[in-house]
mmCIF file of C-alpha atoms in Angstrom:
data_model
loop_
_atom_site.group_PDB
_atom_site.id
_atom_site.type_symbol
_atom_site.label_atom_id
_atom_site.label_comp_id
_atom_site.label_asym_id
_atom_site.label_seq_id
_atom_site.Cartn_x
_atom_site.Cartn_y
_atom_site.Cartn_z
ATOM 1 C CA ILE A 233 101.634 124.353 113.221
ATOM 2 C CA SER A 234 100.247 121.431 115.429
ATOM 3 C CA LYS A 235 97.742 124.215 116.067
ATOM 4 C CA LEU A 236 95.952 124.480 112.667
ATOM 5 C CA ASN A 237 93.164 122.386 110.966
ATOM 6 C CA SER A 238 94.171 123.014 107.174
ATOM 7 C CA LEU A 239 96.757 123.508 104.864
ATOM 8 C CA VAL A 240 94.880 126.669 103.561
ATOM 9 C CA GLU A 241 95.074 127.918 106.783
ATOM 10 C CA LEU A 242 98.244 127.735 107.032
ATOM 11 C CA TYR A 243 98.725 129.547 103.921
ATOM 12 C CA PHE A 244 96.458 132.574 105.074
ATOM 13 C CA ASN A 245 98.105 132.483 108.352
ATOM 14 C CA LYS A 246 101.833 133.402 107.483
ATOM 15 C CA CYS A 247 99.684 135.572 104.704
ATOM 16 C CA ASN A 248 98.704 137.776 107.401
ATOM 17 C CA GLU A 249 102.430 137.651 108.880
ATOM 18 C CA ILE A 250 104.245 138.272 106.712
ATOM 19 C CA GLU A 251 104.719 141.816 104.152
ATOM 20 C CA ASN A 252 102.958 142.435 101.081
ATOM 21 C CA SER A 253 105.464 143.283 99.090
ATOM 22 C CA LYS A 254 107.853 140.888 100.037
ATOM 23 C CA PRO A 255 108.763 138.459 96.823
ATOM 24 C CA PHE A 256 107.181 134.965 96.817
ATOM 25 C CA LEU A 257 107.526 133.245 93.269
ATOM 26 C CA LYS A 258 109.611 133.665 90.568
ATOM 27 C CA TRP A 259 109.582 131.086 87.353
ATOM 28 C CA LEU A 260 113.305 131.946 85.396
ATOM 29 C CA LYS A 261 111.873 131.766 82.074
ATOM 30 C CA PRO A 262 112.568 134.447 80.384
ATOM 31 C CA GLY A 263 110.474 137.616 80.459
ATOM 32 C CA LYS A 264 108.545 135.930 83.734
ATOM 33 C CA LYS A 265 107.412 138.512 86.719
ATOM 34 C CA THR A 266 107.799 138.214 90.392
ATOM 35 C CA TYR A 267 104.710 137.718 91.835
ATOM 36 C CA ASN A 268 104.684 138.869 96.220
ATOM 37 C CA TRP A 269 103.615 137.989 98.473
ATOM 38 C CA GLY A 270 100.192 139.977 98.858
ATOM 39 C CA GLU A 271 100.153 139.699 94.680
ATOM 40 C CA VAL A 272 99.320 135.658 94.923
ATOM 41 C CA GLU A 273 96.825 135.931 97.989
ATOM 42 C CA GLU A 274 94.403 138.237 95.988
ATOM 43 C CA ARG A 275 95.255 135.563 92.922
ATOM 44 C CA ILE A 276 94.417 132.808 95.146
ATOM 45 C CA PHE A 277 91.307 134.743 95.912
ATOM 46 C CA LYS A 278 89.804 135.421 92.832
ATOM 47 C CA LEU A 279 90.828 131.516 91.951
ATOM 48 C CA SER A 280 89.202 130.103 95.010
ATOM 49 C CA ASN A 281 85.760 132.258 94.182
ATOM 50 C CA LYS A 282 85.636 130.528 89.841
ATOM 51 C CA ILE A 283 87.029 127.421 91.006
ATOM 52 C CA LYS A 284 83.559 127.038 93.717
ATOM 53 C CA SER A 285 81.583 128.508 91.207
ATOM 54 C CA LEU A 286 82.188 124.598 88.904
ATOM 55 C CA ILE A 287 82.628 121.720 91.759
ATOM 56 C CA LYS A 288 80.690 120.717 94.400
ATOM 57 C CA GLU A 289 82.677 119.902 98.360
ATOM 58 C CA GLY A 290 84.848 117.037 97.719
ATOM 59 C CA ASP A 291 84.975 117.312 93.674
ATOM 60 C CA ARG A 292 88.612 116.107 92.645
ATOM 61 C CA CYS A 293 90.143 119.116 90.760
ATOM 62 C CA LEU A 294 93.347 117.352 88.242
ATOM 63 C CA ILE A 295 96.001 120.064 88.272
ATOM 64 C CA LEU A 296 98.343 119.164 84.751
ATOM 65 C CA SER A 297 101.189 121.878 84.344
ATOM 66 C CA GLU A 298 104.751 122.084 84.831
ATOM 67 C CA ASN A 299 106.137 123.939 87.872
ATOM 68 C CA ARG A 300 105.449 127.786 87.868
ATOM 69 C CA PRO A 301 104.081 130.380 89.866
ATOM 70 C CA TYR A 302 100.031 128.652 89.150
ATOM 71 C CA TRP A 303 100.179 125.426 90.169
ATOM 72 C CA LEU A 304 100.869 126.461 93.778
ATOM 73 C CA MET A 305 97.736 129.260 93.658
ATOM 74 C CA SER A 306 95.714 126.609 91.736
ATOM 75 C CA ASP A 307 96.254 124.247 94.417
ATOM 76 C CA ILE A 308 95.179 126.090 97.287
ATOM 77 C CA ALA A 309 92.249 127.497 95.204
ATOM 78 C CA ILE A 310 91.233 124.089 95.276
ATOM 79 C CA MET A 311 91.264 123.299 98.823
ATOM 80 C CA ASN A 312 89.613 126.896 99.528
ATOM 81 C CA ALA A 313 87.651 125.988 97.413
ATOM 82 C CA GLY A 314 86.443 122.804 99.148
ATOM 83 C CA GLY A 315 87.935 120.815 96.016
ATOM 84 C CA ILE A 316 90.542 117.916 96.321
ATOM 85 C CA SER A 317 93.547 118.690 94.571
ATOM 86 C CA VAL A 318 95.252 115.523 92.072
ATOM 87 C CA PRO A 319 98.429 116.296 91.000
ATOM 88 C CA ILE A 320 99.845 114.627 88.398
ATOM 89 C CA PHE A 321 102.744 114.272 85.918
ATOM 90 C CA THR A 322 103.727 116.229 82.723
ATOM 91 C CA THR A 323 105.550 112.893 82.066
ATOM 92 C CA TYR A 324 102.342 109.787 82.055
ATOM 93 C CA SER A 325 102.098 107.514 79.292
ATOM 94 C CA SER A 326 98.907 107.510 77.834
ATOM 95 C CA ASN A 327 97.367 104.392 79.671
ATOM 96 C CA ASP A 328 98.121 106.178 83.283
ATOM 97 C CA TYR A 329 96.277 108.874 81.686
ATOM 98 C CA LYS A 330 93.713 107.150 80.871
ATOM 99 C CA TYR A 331 93.620 105.058 83.914
ATOM 100 C CA ILE A 332 93.919 108.054 86.175
ATOM 101 C CA LEU A 333 90.705 110.255 84.771
ATOM 102 C CA ASN A 334 88.938 107.154 85.096
ATOM 103 C CA ASP A 335 89.285 106.106 88.723
ATOM 104 C CA CYS A 336 89.269 109.801 89.702
ATOM 105 C CA LYS A 337 86.979 111.396 87.842
ATOM 106 C CA PRO A 338 87.830 114.989 88.009
ATOM 107 C CA SER A 339 85.038 117.760 87.981
ATOM 108 C CA LEU A 340 87.378 120.271 87.379
ATOM 109 C CA ILE A 341 91.008 120.374 84.494
ATOM 110 C CA ILE A 342 93.751 122.680 85.416
ATOM 111 C CA VAL A 343 95.716 122.064 82.228
ATOM 112 C CA SER A 344 98.526 124.533 82.128
ATOM 113 C CA ASN A 345 98.897 124.547 78.171
ATOM 114 C CA ASN A 346 98.380 122.810 74.796
ATOM 115 C CA ASP A 347 101.174 120.448 74.567
ATOM 116 C CA GLN A 348 99.750 119.444 78.261
ATOM 117 C CA PHE A 349 96.615 119.300 77.237
ATOM 118 C CA LYS A 350 96.783 116.910 74.033
ATOM 119 C CA LYS A 351 98.026 113.987 76.563
ATOM 120 C CA ILE A 352 95.074 113.979 78.250
ATOM 121 C CA LYS A 353 91.918 115.671 75.053
ATOM 122 C CA ASP A 354 91.050 111.523 74.180
ATOM 123 C CA HIS A 355 90.747 111.039 78.292
ATOM 124 C CA ILE A 356 87.645 113.409 78.973
ATOM 125 C CA ASN A 357 84.780 114.845 78.533
ATOM 126 C CA THR A 358 85.037 118.613 77.535
ATOM 127 C CA ARG A 359 80.152 119.099 77.960
ATOM 128 C CA GLU A 360 80.923 117.766 81.468
ATOM 129 C CA GLN A 361 84.498 118.266 82.706
ATOM 130 C CA LYS A 362 84.721 121.610 83.561
ATOM 131 C CA ILE A 363 88.881 123.309 82.330
ATOM 132 C CA ILE A 364 90.984 126.423 83.503
ATOM 133 C CA SER A 365 93.985 127.047 81.425
ATOM 134 C CA PHE A 366 97.176 129.148 81.925
ATOM 135 C CA GLU A 367 97.458 129.903 78.190
ATOM 136 C CA ALA A 368 95.167 129.203 74.897
ATOM 137 C CA ILE A 369 94.219 125.549 74.477
ATOM 138 C CA ASP A 370 92.648 123.661 71.798
ATOM 139 C CA ALA A 371 89.335 123.702 73.597
ATOM 140 C CA GLU A 372 86.762 125.538 75.493
ATOM 141 C CA SER A 373 88.213 126.514 78.320
ATOM 142 C CA LEU A 374 88.406 129.178 81.131
ATOM 143 C CA LEU A 375 91.420 131.139 80.063
ATOM 144 C CA ILE A 376 93.016 131.814 83.870
ATOM 145 C CA LYS A 377 94.396 135.820 82.818
ATOM 146 C CA ASP A 378 90.461 136.139 82.661
ATOM 147 C CA ILE A 379 89.316 134.435 85.814
ATOM 148 C CA LEU A 380 92.227 136.900 87.234
ATOM 149 C CA ASP A 381 90.906 140.335 85.635
ATOM 150 C CA GLU A 382 87.910 139.943 87.803
ATOM 151 C CA THR A 383 87.674 142.603 90.214
ATOM 152 C CA ASN A 384 84.400 141.466 92.176
ATOM 153 C CA TYR A 385 85.546 138.799 94.731
ATOM 154 C CA GLU A 386 85.093 137.635 98.120
ATOM 155 C CA LYS A 387 87.863 137.338 100.760
ATOM 156 C CA MET A 388 87.073 134.081 101.244
ATOM 157 C CA ILE A 389 88.515 131.644 104.028
ATOM 158 C CA ASN A 390 87.630 128.519 104.028
ATOM 159 C CA GLN A 391 87.097 127.634 107.331
ATOM 160 C CA SER A 392 85.402 123.871 107.647
ATOM 161 C CA LEU A 393 88.502 122.151 106.355
ATOM 162 C CA LYS A 394 89.586 120.212 109.673
ATOM 163 C CA ARG A 395 93.329 117.764 109.956
ATOM 164 C CA LYS A 396 91.759 114.378 109.174
ATOM 165 C CA MET A 397 89.959 115.541 106.323
ATOM 166 C CA PRO A 398 91.905 114.887 102.853
ATOM 167 C CA ALA A 399 93.710 117.843 100.852
ATOM 168 C CA CYS A 400 94.821 115.543 97.934
ATOM 169 C CA ILE A 401 95.224 112.679 96.166
ATOM 170 C CA ILE A 402 98.812 111.879 94.565
ATOM 171 C CA TYR A 403 99.008 108.766 92.445
ATOM 172 C CA THR A 404 102.821 106.707 92.667
ATOM 173 C CA SER A 405 104.160 105.384 90.342
ATOM 174 C CA GLY A 406 103.630 102.106 92.080
ATOM 175 C CA THR A 407 106.055 98.693 91.878
ATOM 176 C CA SER A 408 103.487 96.912 89.684
ATOM 177 C CA GLY A 409 99.956 97.571 87.787
ATOM 178 C CA SER A 410 98.588 101.009 86.998
ATOM 179 C CA PRO A 411 99.208 104.238 89.450
ATOM 180 C CA LYS A 412 97.712 104.287 92.530
ATOM 181 C CA GLY A 413 96.159 106.744 94.463
ATOM 182 C CA VAL A 414 96.919 107.582 97.533
ATOM 183 C CA VAL A 415 94.436 110.256 99.495
ATOM 184 C CA LEU A 416 96.440 112.536 101.854
ATOM 185 C CA SER A 417 95.314 114.400 105.074
ATOM 186 C CA HIS A 418 95.757 117.985 105.907
ATOM 187 C CA GLY A 419 97.050 116.322 108.978
ATOM 188 C CA GLY A 420 99.573 114.411 107.335
ATOM 189 C CA ILE A 421 101.240 116.853 105.611
ATOM 190 C CA LEU A 422 101.215 119.136 108.041
ATOM 191 C CA SER A 423 102.585 117.030 110.718
ATOM 192 C CA ASN A 424 105.733 116.563 108.012
ATOM 193 C CA CYS A 425 106.014 120.420 107.956
ATOM 194 C CA GLU A 426 106.230 120.467 111.675
ATOM 195 C CA GLY A 427 108.965 117.505 111.264
ATOM 196 C CA ALA A 428 111.231 119.399 108.738
ATOM 197 C CA VAL A 429 111.112 122.742 109.924
ATOM 198 C CA GLU A 430 112.768 121.784 113.010
ATOM 199 C CA LEU A 431 115.236 120.043 111.311
ATOM 200 C CA LEU A 432 115.520 122.670 109.008
ATOM 201 C CA GLU A 433 115.640 125.314 111.948
ATOM 202 C CA PRO A 434 119.470 126.025 111.731
ATOM 203 C CA LEU A 435 119.977 126.716 108.369
ATOM 204 C CA ILE A 436 116.585 128.842 107.855
ATOM 205 C CA LYS A 437 117.660 131.149 110.702
ATOM 206 C CA ILE A 438 118.765 133.731 107.351
ATOM 207 C CA LYS A 439 116.882 136.025 107.228
ATOM 208 C CA ASN A 440 115.701 135.446 103.398
ATOM 209 C CA PRO A 441 115.578 131.936 102.822
ATOM 210 C CA ILE A 442 115.455 130.714 98.979
ATOM 211 C CA PHE A 443 114.354 127.550 96.980
ATOM 212 C CA LEU A 444 115.349 127.144 93.890
ATOM 213 C CA THR A 445 112.456 124.291 93.166
ATOM 214 C CA TRP A 446 113.369 121.738 89.907
ATOM 215 C CA LEU A 447 111.765 118.355 91.131
ATOM 216 C CA PRO A 448 107.853 118.299 89.934
ATOM 217 C CA LEU A 449 105.287 119.492 92.084
ATOM 218 C CA SER A 450 103.042 116.549 91.711
ATOM 219 C CA HIS A 451 105.374 114.513 93.337
ATOM 220 C CA SER A 452 104.833 114.453 97.143
ATOM 221 C CA TYR A 453 108.005 115.136 98.195
ATOM 222 C CA GLU A 454 107.754 118.711 96.347
ATOM 223 C CA HIS A 455 104.823 118.959 96.757
ATOM 224 C CA THR A 456 105.161 119.186 100.769
ATOM 225 C CA VAL A 457 108.442 121.334 100.212
ATOM 226 C CA GLN A 458 106.369 123.754 98.966
ATOM 227 C CA PHE A 459 104.466 123.846 102.359
ATOM 228 C CA ILE A 460 107.352 124.347 104.095
ATOM 229 C CA GLN A 461 108.746 127.072 101.720
ATOM 230 C CA ILE A 462 105.180 128.895 103.255
ATOM 231 C CA ILE A 463 106.095 127.992 107.089
ATOM 232 C CA ILE A 464 109.508 129.793 106.341
ATOM 233 C CA GLY A 465 108.191 132.966 104.218
ATOM 234 C CA ALA A 466 110.739 132.029 101.606
ATOM 235 C CA ASN A 467 111.368 133.436 98.343
ATOM 236 C CA VAL A 468 110.597 130.279 95.688
ATOM 237 C CA PHE A 469 112.221 130.399 92.412
ATOM 238 C CA TYR A 470 111.598 127.459 88.935
ATOM 239 C CA ALA A 471 114.082 126.970 87.429
ATOM 240 C CA GLU A 472 113.741 126.293 83.963
ATOM 241 C CA SER A 473 114.598 122.519 83.154
ATOM 242 C CA LEU A 474 117.259 120.463 84.880
ATOM 243 C CA GLU A 475 119.861 121.653 81.364
ATOM 244 C CA LYS A 476 119.499 125.008 83.084
ATOM 245 C CA LEU A 477 119.632 124.320 86.659
ATOM 246 C CA ILE A 478 123.341 125.125 87.111
ATOM 247 C CA SER A 479 123.025 128.162 85.567
ATOM 248 C CA ASN A 480 119.735 129.159 87.459
ATOM 249 C CA MET A 481 121.708 128.426 90.568
ATOM 250 C CA GLU A 482 123.391 131.332 89.480
ATOM 251 C CA VAL A 483 120.672 133.699 89.246
ATOM 252 C CA ALA A 484 118.639 132.554 92.438
ATOM 253 C CA LYS A 485 121.431 131.689 94.258
ATOM 254 C CA PRO A 486 119.140 129.396 96.533
ATOM 255 C CA THR A 487 120.484 128.700 100.650
ATOM 256 C CA ILE A 488 117.975 125.197 99.790
ATOM 257 C CA MET A 489 117.829 123.677 96.716
ATOM 258 C CA THR A 490 115.619 119.833 97.017
ATOM 259 C CA ALA A 491 116.151 117.038 94.172
ATOM 260 C CA VAL A 492 116.772 113.089 93.481
ATOM 261 C CA PRO A 493 119.761 111.256 93.833
ATOM 262 C CA ARG A 494 119.845 111.629 89.328
ATOM 263 C CA PHE A 495 121.037 115.346 90.245
ATOM 264 C CA TYR A 496 123.416 114.877 92.429
ATOM 265 C CA HIS A 497 125.186 111.285 90.406
ATOM 266 C CA ASN A 498 125.753 114.555 87.493
ATOM 267 C CA LEU A 499 127.157 117.158 89.650
ATOM 268 C CA PHE A 500 129.277 114.436 91.340
ATOM 269 C CA THR A 501 130.669 113.250 87.981
ATOM 270 C CA LYS A 502 130.755 116.818 86.447
ATOM 271 C CA ILE A 503 132.829 118.165 89.142
ATOM 272 C CA ASN A 504 134.777 114.979 88.940
ATOM 273 C CA ILE A 505 135.969 115.440 85.458
ATOM 274 C CA ASN A 506 137.002 118.977 86.162
ATOM 275 C CA PHE A 507 138.955 117.475 89.526
ATOM 276 C CA LYS A 508 140.835 114.935 87.289
ATOM 277 C CA LYS A 509 142.278 117.494 84.558
ATOM 278 C CA GLN A 510 144.310 119.558 87.515
ATOM 279 C CA THR A 511 147.902 118.820 88.179
ATOM 280 C CA GLY A 512 150.848 120.331 90.958
ATOM 281 C CA LEU A 513 149.096 122.184 93.603
ATOM 282 C CA LYS A 514 145.858 122.780 92.595
ATOM 283 C CA LYS A 515 145.710 118.988 92.505
ATOM 284 C CA ASN A 516 146.793 118.469 96.097
ATOM 285 C CA LEU A 517 144.515 121.023 97.324
ATOM 286 C CA ILE A 518 141.913 119.107 95.669
ATOM 287 C CA ASN A 519 142.736 116.037 97.037
ATOM 288 C CA LYS A 520 143.875 117.148 100.581
ATOM 289 C CA THR A 521 139.672 118.985 100.440
ATOM 290 C CA LEU A 522 138.410 115.518 100.090
ATOM 291 C CA GLU A 523 140.878 113.622 102.600
ATOM 292 C CA ILE A 524 139.965 116.653 105.508
ATOM 293 C CA GLY A 525 136.671 117.131 104.301
ATOM 294 C CA LYS A 526 135.585 113.264 104.753
ATOM 295 C CA LYS A 527 137.269 113.474 107.799
ATOM 296 C CA LEU A 528 134.916 116.430 109.579
ATOM 297 C CA LEU A 529 132.223 115.315 108.039
ATOM 298 C CA LYS A 530 133.006 111.622 110.477
ATOM 299 C CA LYS A 531 133.996 114.492 112.760
ATOM 300 C CA GLU A 532 137.275 112.980 113.072
ATOM 301 C CA LYS A 533 139.582 115.190 115.250
ATOM 302 C CA LEU A 534 142.061 116.671 112.700
ATOM 303 C CA LEU A 535 145.793 117.488 113.502
ATOM 304 C CA VAL A 536 146.852 121.283 113.834
ATOM 305 C CA SER A 537 148.580 121.082 110.334
ATOM 306 C CA GLU A 538 146.076 119.779 108.658
ATOM 307 C CA LYS A 539 143.569 122.515 110.363
ATOM 308 C CA ILE A 540 145.726 125.075 108.759
ATOM 309 C CA ILE A 541 145.841 123.069 105.151
ATOM 310 C CA ASN A 542 141.239 122.707 105.468
ATOM 311 C CA PHE A 543 142.071 126.849 105.989
ATOM 312 C CA ILE A 544 143.673 127.281 102.989
ATOM 313 C CA CYS A 545 141.375 123.824 101.285
ATOM 314 C CA ASN A 546 138.231 126.885 102.695
ATOM 315 C CA ILE A 547 139.486 129.940 100.465
ATOM 316 C CA LEU A 548 141.148 128.549 97.674
ATOM 317 C CA VAL A 549 138.792 125.297 96.646
ATOM 318 C CA ARG A 550 135.476 125.792 98.547
ATOM 319 C CA LYS A 551 134.829 128.733 98.643
ATOM 320 C CA LYS A 552 135.541 128.499 94.244
ATOM 321 C CA ILE A 553 133.279 125.496 94.349
ATOM 322 C CA GLN A 554 130.338 127.543 96.414
ATOM 323 C CA ASN A 555 130.482 130.552 94.208
ATOM 324 C CA GLN A 556 129.671 128.238 91.074
ATOM 325 C CA PHE A 557 126.136 127.352 93.437
ATOM 326 C CA GLY A 558 125.502 131.057 93.524
ATOM 327 C CA GLY A 559 127.816 131.292 96.863
ATOM 328 C CA ASN A 560 124.398 130.907 99.295
ATOM 329 C CA LEU A 561 123.707 127.489 99.696
ATOM 330 C CA GLN A 562 123.504 125.793 103.227
ATOM 331 C CA ALA A 563 121.915 122.344 102.042
ATOM 332 C CA PHE A 564 121.380 120.500 99.282
ATOM 333 C CA VAL A 565 118.435 118.188 100.084
ATOM 334 C CA SER A 566 118.871 114.556 98.135
ATOM 335 C CA GLY A 567 115.268 112.685 97.916
ATOM 336 C CA GLY A 568 112.486 110.144 95.702
ATOM 337 C CA GLY A 569 115.725 107.742 96.366
ATOM 338 C CA ALA A 570 118.784 106.510 98.149
ATOM 339 C CA LEU A 571 121.778 108.657 97.247
ATOM 340 C CA ASP A 572 124.933 106.663 96.831
ATOM 341 C CA GLN A 573 127.303 107.300 99.908
ATOM 342 C CA LYS A 574 130.319 107.812 98.428
ATOM 343 C CA ILE A 575 128.696 110.926 96.186
ATOM 344 C CA GLY A 576 126.910 112.363 99.624
ATOM 345 C CA GLU A 577 130.568 112.356 101.400
ATOM 346 C CA PHE A 578 131.880 114.157 98.083
ATOM 347 C CA LEU A 579 129.845 116.659 97.466
ATOM 348 C CA ASN A 580 129.789 117.359 101.445
ATOM 349 C CA ALA A 581 133.646 117.175 101.384
ATOM 350 C CA ILE A 582 133.930 119.766 99.063
ATOM 351 C CA GLY A 583 131.698 122.057 100.879
ATOM 352 C CA LEU A 584 128.712 121.840 99.427
ATOM 353 C CA PRO A 585 126.662 120.224 102.698
ATOM 354 C CA THR A 586 124.258 117.862 101.676
ATOM 355 C CA LEU A 587 121.004 116.333 103.637
ATOM 356 C CA GLN A 588 119.988 112.279 102.675
ATOM 357 C CA GLY A 589 116.198 112.771 102.902
ATOM 358 C CA TYR A 590 113.520 109.844 103.558
ATOM 359 C CA GLY A 591 110.036 109.610 102.764
ATOM 360 C CA LEU A 592 106.754 107.604 101.380
ATOM 361 C CA THR A 593 103.516 108.905 99.506
ATOM 362 C CA GLU A 594 101.411 107.115 100.817
ATOM 363 C CA ALA A 595 103.457 108.603 104.631
ATOM 364 C CA SER A 596 102.327 112.110 103.328
#
């Protein structure tokens, strides 16, 4: 990774290493297809060609969309076409959209659907700014379906990108005032990926790592995670919504999942309510699972009797909990805020390995 010049080079190098037919991206919304590595690469080439014809080198290109395969394709295609990606949240206020659009002055806007377009339509100039949309919207736009139907396209890979060049501008909410646009370089994000991959090494020895993605890709945390997914050749599932996250886990059977502390807090509450309903032997087993699990987490020595009880807890308690989350989970990663120590200890003790992540948008 330290020898790569850009996130674009990272992506295309991986495409050369990996089997075209290997599944890559899938949105868990009903009726959506799975894209393999070859299909994603072809779509990125087509999208890169179109974007290059619409922008000048260094132009800002806005992405306003919920998580879906086209998000990752658009992000890489923008950089490959010589643009700077500006991902923004779908949950901003009208004033924030107005401020960001005036601040970064994008020449191209990529928007998912009419619901998202309505949020920004009063703050853009459709005569000057080009629009690519994933679905039909109430304005003149280039539909991504038409772009991807093109049969004539160049397999161009941008070789002029360097580590110090801007890859994207990510707006943070900031502690006060308007959102702050943080300019992040290819090298900054690549160095974070390098550190993260080193930490994940023990978890990614699995042949086909599976990620379930729920956090918005417009957040610097999940934005970086998508490049880690590329590095390790993961199969990526985009969740439908927070409400459907647990049922999505049963479908995707993820090995790794990233989320914010709120998700883990809700999980802790839900499991705890269930635990409190139990009586007799079940209640005793749960208490022992928590007690011994916390001792193991703190690397305390177990008595022989505790080792035997722990073996029983693994089979009768932890295994059942793990199966509710797809049965393959190697790690939950919490980030975007501090995770309560009590919640982290609880989840680890019951057999859901949970890691604490830390980072700042300003540091990629």
